[in-house]
Amino acid sequence: MSTTGATADPLATLASLPGVAESVESVRKAVDRVYGHRIMRRRSNEITSEAALRGACGSAALSGADWALEEVRRRTDFSADDEARTVGAALRLTAESGQLLSIWRQSPLRVLARLHLVAAAEGEDAVGRPRQDGEPVDEPLVELPLPGAAEVAGRLEGLSRLIIAGGAAPALVTAAVVHGELLALRPFGTHNGLVARAAERIVLIGSGLDPKSVCPAEVGHAELGRAAYVAALEGYVSGTPRGMAAWIAHCGEATGLGARESTAVCEALQRGAA
C-alpha cells in the first residue's frame, strides 16, 4: 500500500472496503468474549502472561522455529542454533512491546528501530536502521520483490505520518496495514516478520481493542498456516481493493483465533479452580 498519496485518510478508505466491516465486528465480538469471561476479572495477569508466551511461539513458528509450547517453557538458553535464536528473539519482542506503547503514537519509526535492535540482540551497524541498497535481506518466508532503499524510506515515513495523525479507522485495519507494510518493505536485514507481528500487536493494544494483550494474533497467524499467510500478504502487496480486503480479513481471522485461544485458557483455569 502506498501511504504517501493524496487521500486524506487512506486507512478509513480501507475500512470501507467490502467485507472489512464484517471482519472488524467479528474481531470485536471475539475480543469481548475474552474480556467478559469471569476468570479475567480475577486472573487477568495470568491470561496476559500466557497470551504473551503463546504469541511469541506463534510468531517464531512463522519465522521457521515451530517449537512446542512446553519446550519453550522448559528452555532457559535460546542461543544454541538459528531456531533457538528465533524463539529467543520472539520472546524478547513480546516482552519489549508493552514498554513501547507510549512512544508508538509519537515516534513509530523509533519504536521499529528498537524492535529490530531487540530482535537482533547484536550491535552490528545494520541493526536498528533501514537497510541500504545492496544490503541482503534474510526473510525466507517472504519471497516477494524487494523494494529499493529509497522506496522503503519514503513508505516508512508515510506510514509514520498515518500513525501519528491517527484517524477514525478501526484498530484492526491500522494493525493490518502496519503488519502488511512492514512485511512488504522488509526494511531491515533480518527479523522483519518478527518485527512486523510485534508492531501489529502494539497497535491492537495501544488502540484499546486489546489493552491487556490477551488476544495474540500471532497464534492465529500460525494456526492459519504459512501458505495462507503468504497468499494473503500477496493480496496486500497487489494493492487492489480485493487483495487489501483479503489481507485485513486474514489479520482479523488471526486475531479472532488468538482471542479464542485465550478464551480456552480462561476455561481451563476456571475448571482448575472449580
Short mmCIF file of N, CA and C in Angstrom, two decimals, residues 39-201:
data_model
loop_
_atom_site.label_atom_id
_atom_site.label_comp_id
_atom_site.label_asym_id
_atom_site.label_seq_id
_atom_site.Cartn_x
_atom_site.Cartn_y
_atom_site.Cartn_z
N ILE A 39 -13.08 -15.33 34.61
CA ILE A 39 -11.69 -15.50 35.04
C ILE A 39 -10.87 -14.23 34.82
N MET A 40 -11.21 -13.46 33.78
CA MET A 40 -10.47 -12.23 33.50
C MET A 40 -10.59 -11.23 34.64
N ARG A 41 -11.65 -11.28 35.40
CA ARG A 41 -11.82 -10.33 36.50
C ARG A 41 -10.86 -10.61 37.65
N ARG A 42 -10.41 -11.85 37.76
CA ARG A 42 -9.57 -12.22 38.90
C ARG A 42 -8.15 -12.60 38.53
N ARG A 43 -7.95 -13.03 37.30
CA ARG A 43 -6.64 -13.60 36.95
C ARG A 43 -6.16 -13.09 35.59
N SER A 44 -6.45 -11.83 35.31
CA SER A 44 -6.09 -11.29 34.00
C SER A 44 -4.59 -11.28 33.77
N ASN A 45 -3.80 -11.09 34.82
CA ASN A 45 -2.34 -11.09 34.64
C ASN A 45 -1.84 -12.44 34.15
N GLU A 46 -2.44 -13.51 34.64
CA GLU A 46 -2.06 -14.85 34.18
C GLU A 46 -2.42 -15.03 32.71
N ILE A 47 -3.58 -14.55 32.33
CA ILE A 47 -4.01 -14.67 30.92
C ILE A 47 -3.07 -13.87 30.03
N THR A 48 -2.69 -12.67 30.46
CA THR A 48 -1.77 -11.84 29.69
C THR A 48 -0.43 -12.54 29.51
N SER A 49 0.10 -13.11 30.59
CA SER A 49 1.40 -13.80 30.51
C SER A 49 1.34 -15.00 29.58
N GLU A 50 0.25 -15.76 29.68
CA GLU A 50 0.11 -16.93 28.83
C GLU A 50 -0.06 -16.53 27.37
N ALA A 51 -0.82 -15.47 27.13
CA ALA A 51 -1.00 -14.99 25.76
C ALA A 51 0.32 -14.52 25.17
N ALA A 52 1.15 -13.88 25.99
CA ALA A 52 2.45 -13.42 25.51
C ALA A 52 3.32 -14.59 25.09
N LEU A 53 3.34 -15.63 25.90
CA LEU A 53 4.14 -16.80 25.57
C LEU A 53 3.64 -17.48 24.30
N ARG A 54 2.34 -17.65 24.21
CA ARG A 54 1.78 -18.32 23.04
C ARG A 54 1.92 -17.46 21.78
N GLY A 55 1.80 -16.15 21.94
CA GLY A 55 2.01 -15.27 20.81
C GLY A 55 3.43 -15.33 20.29
N ALA A 56 4.39 -15.34 21.21
CA ALA A 56 5.80 -15.45 20.81
C ALA A 56 6.06 -16.76 20.07
N CYS A 57 5.47 -17.84 20.56
CA CYS A 57 5.63 -19.14 19.89
C CYS A 57 5.04 -19.11 18.49
N GLY A 58 3.88 -18.49 18.35
CA GLY A 58 3.25 -18.40 17.04
C GLY A 58 4.08 -17.59 16.07
N SER A 59 4.61 -16.47 16.53
CA SER A 59 5.42 -15.63 15.65
C SER A 59 6.70 -16.35 15.24
N ALA A 60 7.33 -17.04 16.20
CA ALA A 60 8.55 -17.79 15.89
C ALA A 60 8.28 -18.90 14.88
N ALA A 61 7.12 -19.56 15.02
CA ALA A 61 6.77 -20.63 14.09
C ALA A 61 6.69 -20.11 12.66
N LEU A 62 6.12 -18.92 12.47
CA LEU A 62 6.03 -18.35 11.14
C LEU A 62 7.40 -17.97 10.59
N SER A 63 8.36 -17.78 11.48
CA SER A 63 9.72 -17.46 11.05
C SER A 63 10.61 -18.70 11.02
N GLY A 64 10.00 -19.89 11.06
CA GLY A 64 10.74 -21.12 10.84
C GLY A 64 11.14 -21.88 12.08
N ALA A 65 10.71 -21.44 13.27
CA ALA A 65 11.05 -22.14 14.51
C ALA A 65 9.76 -22.58 15.19
N ASP A 66 9.21 -23.69 14.72
CA ASP A 66 7.92 -24.17 15.19
C ASP A 66 8.14 -25.11 16.38
N TRP A 67 8.26 -24.53 17.54
CA TRP A 67 8.54 -25.29 18.76
C TRP A 67 7.27 -25.51 19.56
N ALA A 68 7.23 -26.66 20.23
CA ALA A 68 6.12 -26.94 21.13
C ALA A 68 6.14 -25.95 22.30
N LEU A 69 4.97 -25.61 22.76
CA LEU A 69 4.85 -24.65 23.85
C LEU A 69 5.62 -25.11 25.08
N GLU A 70 5.53 -26.36 25.42
CA GLU A 70 6.21 -26.86 26.62
C GLU A 70 7.73 -26.81 26.47
N GLU A 71 8.22 -26.96 25.25
CA GLU A 71 9.66 -26.85 25.03
C GLU A 71 10.13 -25.42 25.31
N VAL A 72 9.34 -24.46 24.90
CA VAL A 72 9.70 -23.06 25.16
C VAL A 72 9.64 -22.77 26.65
N ARG A 73 8.65 -23.32 27.34
CA ARG A 73 8.57 -23.12 28.79
C ARG A 73 9.80 -23.70 29.48
N ARG A 74 10.27 -24.83 28.99
CA ARG A 74 11.36 -25.55 29.65
C ARG A 74 12.71 -24.89 29.45
N ARG A 75 12.92 -24.30 28.28
CA ARG A 75 14.23 -23.76 27.91
C ARG A 75 14.59 -22.52 28.71
N THR A 76 15.87 -22.40 28.97
CA THR A 76 16.41 -21.16 29.54
C THR A 76 17.45 -20.54 28.62
N ASP A 77 18.02 -21.35 27.73
CA ASP A 77 19.05 -20.87 26.80
C ASP A 77 18.48 -20.90 25.38
N PHE A 78 18.47 -19.73 24.74
CA PHE A 78 17.96 -19.63 23.37
C PHE A 78 19.05 -19.17 22.41
N SER A 79 20.25 -19.67 22.60
CA SER A 79 21.37 -19.26 21.77
C SER A 79 22.05 -20.41 21.04
N ALA A 80 21.49 -21.63 21.15
CA ALA A 80 22.19 -22.80 20.65
C ALA A 80 22.28 -22.86 19.13
N ASP A 81 21.23 -22.43 18.42
CA ASP A 81 21.21 -22.53 16.96
C ASP A 81 20.24 -21.49 16.42
N ASP A 82 20.05 -21.50 15.09
CA ASP A 82 19.20 -20.48 14.46
C ASP A 82 17.76 -20.53 14.97
N GLU A 83 17.20 -21.73 15.10
CA GLU A 83 15.82 -21.83 15.58
C GLU A 83 15.70 -21.31 17.01
N ALA A 84 16.63 -21.69 17.85
CA ALA A 84 16.59 -21.22 19.24
C ALA A 84 16.70 -19.70 19.30
N ARG A 85 17.56 -19.14 18.46
CA ARG A 85 17.71 -17.69 18.46
C ARG A 85 16.45 -17.00 17.96
N THR A 86 15.75 -17.63 17.02
CA THR A 86 14.49 -17.06 16.54
C THR A 86 13.45 -17.06 17.65
N VAL A 87 13.35 -18.15 18.39
CA VAL A 87 12.41 -18.21 19.51
C VAL A 87 12.78 -17.17 20.56
N GLY A 88 14.07 -17.07 20.85
CA GLY A 88 14.51 -16.07 21.82
C GLY A 88 14.17 -14.66 21.39
N ALA A 89 14.35 -14.39 20.10
CA ALA A 89 14.02 -13.05 19.57
C ALA A 89 12.53 -12.77 19.73
N ALA A 90 11.69 -13.76 19.43
CA ALA A 90 10.25 -13.58 19.56
C ALA A 90 9.85 -13.32 21.01
N LEU A 91 10.46 -14.03 21.93
CA LEU A 91 10.17 -13.82 23.35
C LEU A 91 10.60 -12.42 23.80
N ARG A 92 11.77 -11.99 23.36
CA ARG A 92 12.23 -10.65 23.74
C ARG A 92 11.31 -9.57 23.18
N LEU A 93 10.87 -9.75 21.94
CA LEU A 93 9.98 -8.75 21.33
C LEU A 93 8.65 -8.67 22.07
N THR A 94 8.12 -9.81 22.46
CA THR A 94 6.86 -9.81 23.19
C THR A 94 7.01 -9.05 24.50
N ALA A 95 8.11 -9.29 25.19
CA ALA A 95 8.34 -8.60 26.46
C ALA A 95 8.55 -7.10 26.26
N GLU A 96 9.22 -6.72 25.19
CA GLU A 96 9.55 -5.32 24.94
C GLU A 96 8.37 -4.51 24.44
N SER A 97 7.48 -5.15 23.70
CA SER A 97 6.40 -4.41 23.04
C SER A 97 5.56 -3.60 24.02
N GLY A 98 5.27 -4.18 25.17
CA GLY A 98 4.45 -3.48 26.14
C GLY A 98 5.10 -2.24 26.71
N GLN A 99 6.43 -2.14 26.59
CA GLN A 99 7.15 -0.98 27.11
C GLN A 99 7.19 0.18 26.12
N LEU A 100 6.70 -0.05 24.91
CA LEU A 100 6.87 0.93 23.85
C LEU A 100 5.57 1.62 23.44
N LEU A 101 4.49 1.32 24.14
CA LEU A 101 3.18 1.85 23.73
C LEU A 101 3.14 3.36 23.76
N SER A 102 3.74 3.97 24.77
CA SER A 102 3.66 5.43 24.89
C SER A 102 4.48 6.14 23.81
N ILE A 103 5.45 5.46 23.27
CA ILE A 103 6.32 6.05 22.24
C ILE A 103 5.72 5.88 20.85
N TRP A 104 4.95 4.82 20.65
CA TRP A 104 4.48 4.44 19.31
C TRP A 104 3.74 5.57 18.61
N ARG A 105 2.81 6.21 19.29
CA ARG A 105 1.98 7.22 18.64
C ARG A 105 2.77 8.49 18.31
N GLN A 106 3.87 8.74 19.02
CA GLN A 106 4.68 9.93 18.76
C GLN A 106 5.84 9.65 17.81
N SER A 107 6.39 8.44 17.86
CA SER A 107 7.58 8.14 17.07
C SER A 107 7.62 6.67 16.68
N PRO A 108 6.74 6.25 15.76
CA PRO A 108 6.71 4.83 15.38
C PRO A 108 8.01 4.33 14.77
N LEU A 109 8.73 5.18 14.05
CA LEU A 109 9.99 4.73 13.45
C LEU A 109 11.03 4.44 14.53
N ARG A 110 11.00 5.20 15.58
CA ARG A 110 11.90 4.93 16.71
C ARG A 110 11.56 3.58 17.34
N VAL A 111 10.28 3.29 17.45
CA VAL A 111 9.86 2.00 18.02
C VAL A 111 10.29 0.86 17.11
N LEU A 112 10.13 1.01 15.81
CA LEU A 112 10.54 -0.05 14.89
C LEU A 112 12.04 -0.31 14.99
N ALA A 113 12.81 0.76 15.10
CA ALA A 113 14.26 0.60 15.26
C ALA A 113 14.58 -0.16 16.53
N ARG A 114 13.87 0.18 17.60
CA ARG A 114 14.09 -0.51 18.87
C ARG A 114 13.70 -1.98 18.78
N LEU A 115 12.58 -2.26 18.14
CA LEU A 115 12.15 -3.65 17.99
C LEU A 115 13.19 -4.46 17.24
N HIS A 116 13.75 -3.89 16.19
CA HIS A 116 14.76 -4.64 15.44
C HIS A 116 16.02 -4.85 16.28
N LEU A 117 16.39 -3.84 17.03
CA LEU A 117 17.56 -3.97 17.90
C LEU A 117 17.34 -5.08 18.93
N VAL A 118 16.16 -5.13 19.51
CA VAL A 118 15.84 -6.16 20.50
C VAL A 118 15.83 -7.54 19.85
N ALA A 119 15.25 -7.65 18.65
CA ALA A 119 15.19 -8.94 17.97
C ALA A 119 16.58 -9.44 17.60
N ALA A 120 17.41 -8.54 17.06
CA ALA A 120 18.74 -8.94 16.60
C ALA A 120 19.68 -9.21 17.75
N ALA A 121 19.56 -8.44 18.83
CA ALA A 121 20.38 -8.62 20.04
C ALA A 121 21.88 -8.61 19.73
N GLU A 122 22.27 -7.76 18.82
CA GLU A 122 23.69 -7.63 18.50
C GLU A 122 23.94 -6.23 17.97
N GLY A 123 25.17 -5.82 18.00
CA GLY A 123 25.47 -4.42 17.73
C GLY A 123 26.05 -4.11 16.36
N GLU A 124 25.71 -4.90 15.35
CA GLU A 124 26.22 -4.62 14.01
C GLU A 124 25.67 -3.29 13.49
N ASP A 125 26.37 -2.71 12.53
CA ASP A 125 25.98 -1.40 12.01
C ASP A 125 24.58 -1.39 11.42
N ALA A 126 24.17 -2.50 10.82
CA ALA A 126 22.88 -2.56 10.13
C ALA A 126 21.70 -2.76 11.09
N VAL A 127 21.96 -3.02 12.35
CA VAL A 127 20.89 -3.31 13.31
C VAL A 127 20.21 -2.01 13.73
N GLY A 128 18.88 -2.01 13.69
CA GLY A 128 18.13 -0.86 14.16
C GLY A 128 17.99 0.27 13.17
N ARG A 129 18.35 0.05 11.93
CA ARG A 129 18.18 1.08 10.90
C ARG A 129 17.69 0.44 9.62
N PRO A 130 16.95 1.19 8.78
CA PRO A 130 16.52 0.62 7.49
C PRO A 130 17.71 0.26 6.63
N ARG A 131 17.54 -0.80 5.86
CA ARG A 131 18.63 -1.28 5.01
C ARG A 131 18.94 -0.29 3.89
N GLN A 132 20.13 -0.38 3.39
CA GLN A 132 20.57 0.41 2.26
C GLN A 132 20.60 -0.46 1.01
N ASP A 133 20.61 0.18 -0.14
CA ASP A 133 20.67 -0.59 -1.40
C ASP A 133 21.89 -1.50 -1.40
N GLY A 134 21.67 -2.73 -1.83
CA GLY A 134 22.76 -3.69 -1.91
C GLY A 134 22.93 -4.54 -0.68
N GLU A 135 22.31 -4.16 0.43
CA GLU A 135 22.41 -4.97 1.64
C GLU A 135 21.44 -6.14 1.56
N PRO A 136 21.86 -7.33 1.95
CA PRO A 136 20.99 -8.51 1.84
C PRO A 136 19.88 -8.50 2.87
N VAL A 137 18.81 -9.23 2.56
CA VAL A 137 17.69 -9.38 3.48
C VAL A 137 17.45 -10.87 3.68
N ASP A 138 17.46 -11.28 4.92
CA ASP A 138 17.22 -12.68 5.27
C ASP A 138 15.79 -12.82 5.79
N GLU A 139 14.87 -13.11 4.89
CA GLU A 139 13.46 -13.31 5.26
C GLU A 139 12.90 -14.40 4.37
N PRO A 140 13.25 -15.68 4.66
CA PRO A 140 12.95 -16.78 3.72
C PRO A 140 11.47 -17.00 3.48
N LEU A 141 10.61 -16.64 4.42
CA LEU A 141 9.18 -16.89 4.23
C LEU A 141 8.59 -16.01 3.14
N VAL A 142 9.10 -14.79 3.01
CA VAL A 142 8.55 -13.82 2.07
C VAL A 142 9.50 -13.69 0.88
N GLU A 143 9.04 -14.10 -0.29
CA GLU A 143 9.87 -14.07 -1.48
C GLU A 143 9.37 -13.08 -2.51
N LEU A 144 8.60 -12.12 -2.10
CA LEU A 144 8.09 -11.09 -3.00
C LEU A 144 9.20 -10.14 -3.39
N PRO A 145 9.04 -9.42 -4.50
CA PRO A 145 10.07 -8.45 -4.92
C PRO A 145 10.40 -7.48 -3.79
N LEU A 146 11.68 -7.17 -3.68
CA LEU A 146 12.17 -6.36 -2.58
C LEU A 146 12.26 -4.90 -3.00
N PRO A 147 11.51 -4.00 -2.35
CA PRO A 147 11.60 -2.58 -2.72
C PRO A 147 13.00 -2.02 -2.45
N GLY A 148 13.39 -1.02 -3.23
CA GLY A 148 14.67 -0.37 -3.03
C GLY A 148 14.69 0.49 -1.78
N ALA A 149 15.87 0.91 -1.38
CA ALA A 149 16.02 1.65 -0.13
C ALA A 149 15.25 2.97 -0.14
N ALA A 150 15.23 3.66 -1.26
CA ALA A 150 14.52 4.94 -1.33
C ALA A 150 13.02 4.74 -1.15
N GLU A 151 12.47 3.70 -1.78
CA GLU A 151 11.05 3.42 -1.61
C GLU A 151 10.74 3.02 -0.18
N VAL A 152 11.62 2.22 0.41
CA VAL A 152 11.44 1.82 1.81
C VAL A 152 11.37 3.05 2.71
N ALA A 153 12.34 3.96 2.53
CA ALA A 153 12.38 5.16 3.37
C ALA A 153 11.12 6.01 3.20
N GLY A 154 10.69 6.19 1.96
CA GLY A 154 9.51 7.00 1.70
C GLY A 154 8.24 6.39 2.28
N ARG A 155 8.09 5.09 2.13
CA ARG A 155 6.88 4.45 2.63
C ARG A 155 6.87 4.34 4.15
N LEU A 156 8.04 4.18 4.75
CA LEU A 156 8.10 4.20 6.21
C LEU A 156 7.70 5.57 6.76
N GLU A 157 8.15 6.61 6.09
CA GLU A 157 7.78 7.96 6.52
C GLU A 157 6.27 8.16 6.37
N GLY A 158 5.72 7.67 5.27
CA GLY A 158 4.28 7.78 5.06
C GLY A 158 3.49 7.02 6.12
N LEU A 159 3.96 5.82 6.44
CA LEU A 159 3.31 5.03 7.47
C LEU A 159 3.39 5.74 8.82
N SER A 160 4.54 6.30 9.12
CA SER A 160 4.72 7.03 10.37
C SER A 160 3.74 8.19 10.47
N ARG A 161 3.57 8.93 9.38
CA ARG A 161 2.65 10.07 9.40
C ARG A 161 1.22 9.62 9.66
N LEU A 162 0.82 8.51 9.05
CA LEU A 162 -0.53 8.00 9.27
C LEU A 162 -0.75 7.64 10.73
N ILE A 163 0.22 7.00 11.35
CA ILE A 163 0.08 6.57 12.74
C ILE A 163 0.01 7.79 13.65
N ILE A 164 0.90 8.75 13.42
CA ILE A 164 0.93 9.95 14.26
C ILE A 164 -0.35 10.77 14.11
N ALA A 165 -0.86 10.84 12.88
CA ALA A 165 -2.08 11.61 12.63
C ALA A 165 -3.30 10.97 13.27
N GLY A 166 -3.26 9.65 13.45
CA GLY A 166 -4.44 8.97 13.97
C GLY A 166 -5.54 8.93 12.94
N GLY A 167 -6.76 8.90 13.37
CA GLY A 167 -7.89 8.84 12.44
C GLY A 167 -8.98 7.96 12.99
N ALA A 168 -9.99 7.75 12.16
CA ALA A 168 -11.18 7.03 12.62
C ALA A 168 -11.17 5.56 12.21
N ALA A 169 -10.11 5.10 11.57
CA ALA A 169 -10.09 3.71 11.12
C ALA A 169 -10.08 2.75 12.30
N PRO A 170 -10.77 1.61 12.19
CA PRO A 170 -10.75 0.62 13.27
C PRO A 170 -9.34 0.11 13.53
N ALA A 171 -9.10 -0.34 14.74
CA ALA A 171 -7.78 -0.85 15.13
C ALA A 171 -7.32 -1.98 14.24
N LEU A 172 -8.24 -2.87 13.87
CA LEU A 172 -7.88 -4.00 13.02
C LEU A 172 -7.28 -3.52 11.70
N VAL A 173 -7.88 -2.52 11.09
CA VAL A 173 -7.40 -2.01 9.80
C VAL A 173 -6.01 -1.42 9.96
N THR A 174 -5.81 -0.59 10.97
CA THR A 174 -4.49 0.00 11.19
C THR A 174 -3.45 -1.07 11.47
N ALA A 175 -3.78 -2.03 12.31
CA ALA A 175 -2.83 -3.09 12.64
C ALA A 175 -2.47 -3.91 11.41
N ALA A 176 -3.46 -4.21 10.57
CA ALA A 176 -3.21 -4.99 9.37
C ALA A 176 -2.31 -4.25 8.40
N VAL A 177 -2.52 -2.94 8.26
CA VAL A 177 -1.69 -2.15 7.35
C VAL A 177 -0.27 -2.05 7.87
N VAL A 178 -0.09 -1.81 9.15
CA VAL A 178 1.25 -1.75 9.73
C VAL A 178 1.97 -3.08 9.49
N HIS A 179 1.29 -4.17 9.80
CA HIS A 179 1.86 -5.50 9.62
C HIS A 179 2.21 -5.76 8.15
N GLY A 180 1.24 -5.51 7.26
CA GLY A 180 1.46 -5.78 5.85
C GLY A 180 2.53 -4.91 5.24
N GLU A 181 2.55 -3.63 5.62
CA GLU A 181 3.54 -2.72 5.05
C GLU A 181 4.96 -3.12 5.44
N LEU A 182 5.14 -3.51 6.68
CA LEU A 182 6.48 -3.91 7.13
C LEU A 182 6.93 -5.20 6.46
N LEU A 183 6.01 -6.13 6.25
CA LEU A 183 6.39 -7.36 5.54
C LEU A 183 6.67 -7.09 4.07
N ALA A 184 5.88 -6.20 3.48
CA ALA A 184 6.09 -5.88 2.07
C ALA A 184 7.43 -5.18 1.86
N LEU A 185 7.79 -4.28 2.78
CA LEU A 185 9.02 -3.49 2.64
C LEU A 185 10.25 -4.26 3.10
N ARG A 186 10.08 -5.10 4.14
CA ARG A 186 11.24 -5.75 4.76
C ARG A 186 12.37 -4.74 4.95
N PRO A 187 12.14 -3.73 5.81
CA PRO A 187 13.08 -2.62 5.91
C PRO A 187 14.41 -2.96 6.57
N PHE A 188 14.47 -4.09 7.27
CA PHE A 188 15.69 -4.47 7.98
C PHE A 188 16.32 -5.69 7.32
N GLY A 189 17.56 -5.92 7.63
CA GLY A 189 18.26 -7.05 7.03
C GLY A 189 17.79 -8.39 7.56
N THR A 190 17.24 -8.41 8.77
CA THR A 190 16.79 -9.64 9.40
C THR A 190 15.54 -9.37 10.23
N HIS A 191 14.86 -10.45 10.63
CA HIS A 191 13.79 -10.40 11.63
C HIS A 191 12.60 -9.51 11.24
N ASN A 192 12.39 -9.28 9.95
CA ASN A 192 11.28 -8.41 9.56
C ASN A 192 9.92 -8.98 9.95
N GLY A 193 9.75 -10.28 9.80
CA GLY A 193 8.47 -10.89 10.16
C GLY A 193 8.18 -10.74 11.65
N LEU A 194 9.18 -11.03 12.47
CA LEU A 194 9.00 -10.90 13.91
C LEU A 194 8.67 -9.45 14.29
N VAL A 195 9.36 -8.51 13.68
CA VAL A 195 9.12 -7.10 13.98
C VAL A 195 7.73 -6.68 13.51
N ALA A 196 7.32 -7.13 12.33
CA ALA A 196 6.00 -6.77 11.79
C ALA A 196 4.89 -7.27 12.69
N ARG A 197 5.03 -8.49 13.17
CA ARG A 197 3.97 -9.05 14.03
C ARG A 197 3.97 -8.39 15.41
N ALA A 198 5.14 -8.00 15.90
CA ALA A 198 5.20 -7.25 17.16
C ALA A 198 4.54 -5.89 17.01
N ALA A 199 4.76 -5.25 15.87
CA ALA A 199 4.14 -3.94 15.62
C ALA A 199 2.62 -4.07 15.51
N GLU A 200 2.15 -5.13 14.87
CA GLU A 200 0.71 -5.37 14.82
C GLU A 200 0.14 -5.46 16.23
N ARG A 201 0.83 -6.19 17.10
CA ARG A 201 0.38 -6.34 18.49
C ARG A 201 0.35 -5.01 19.21
#
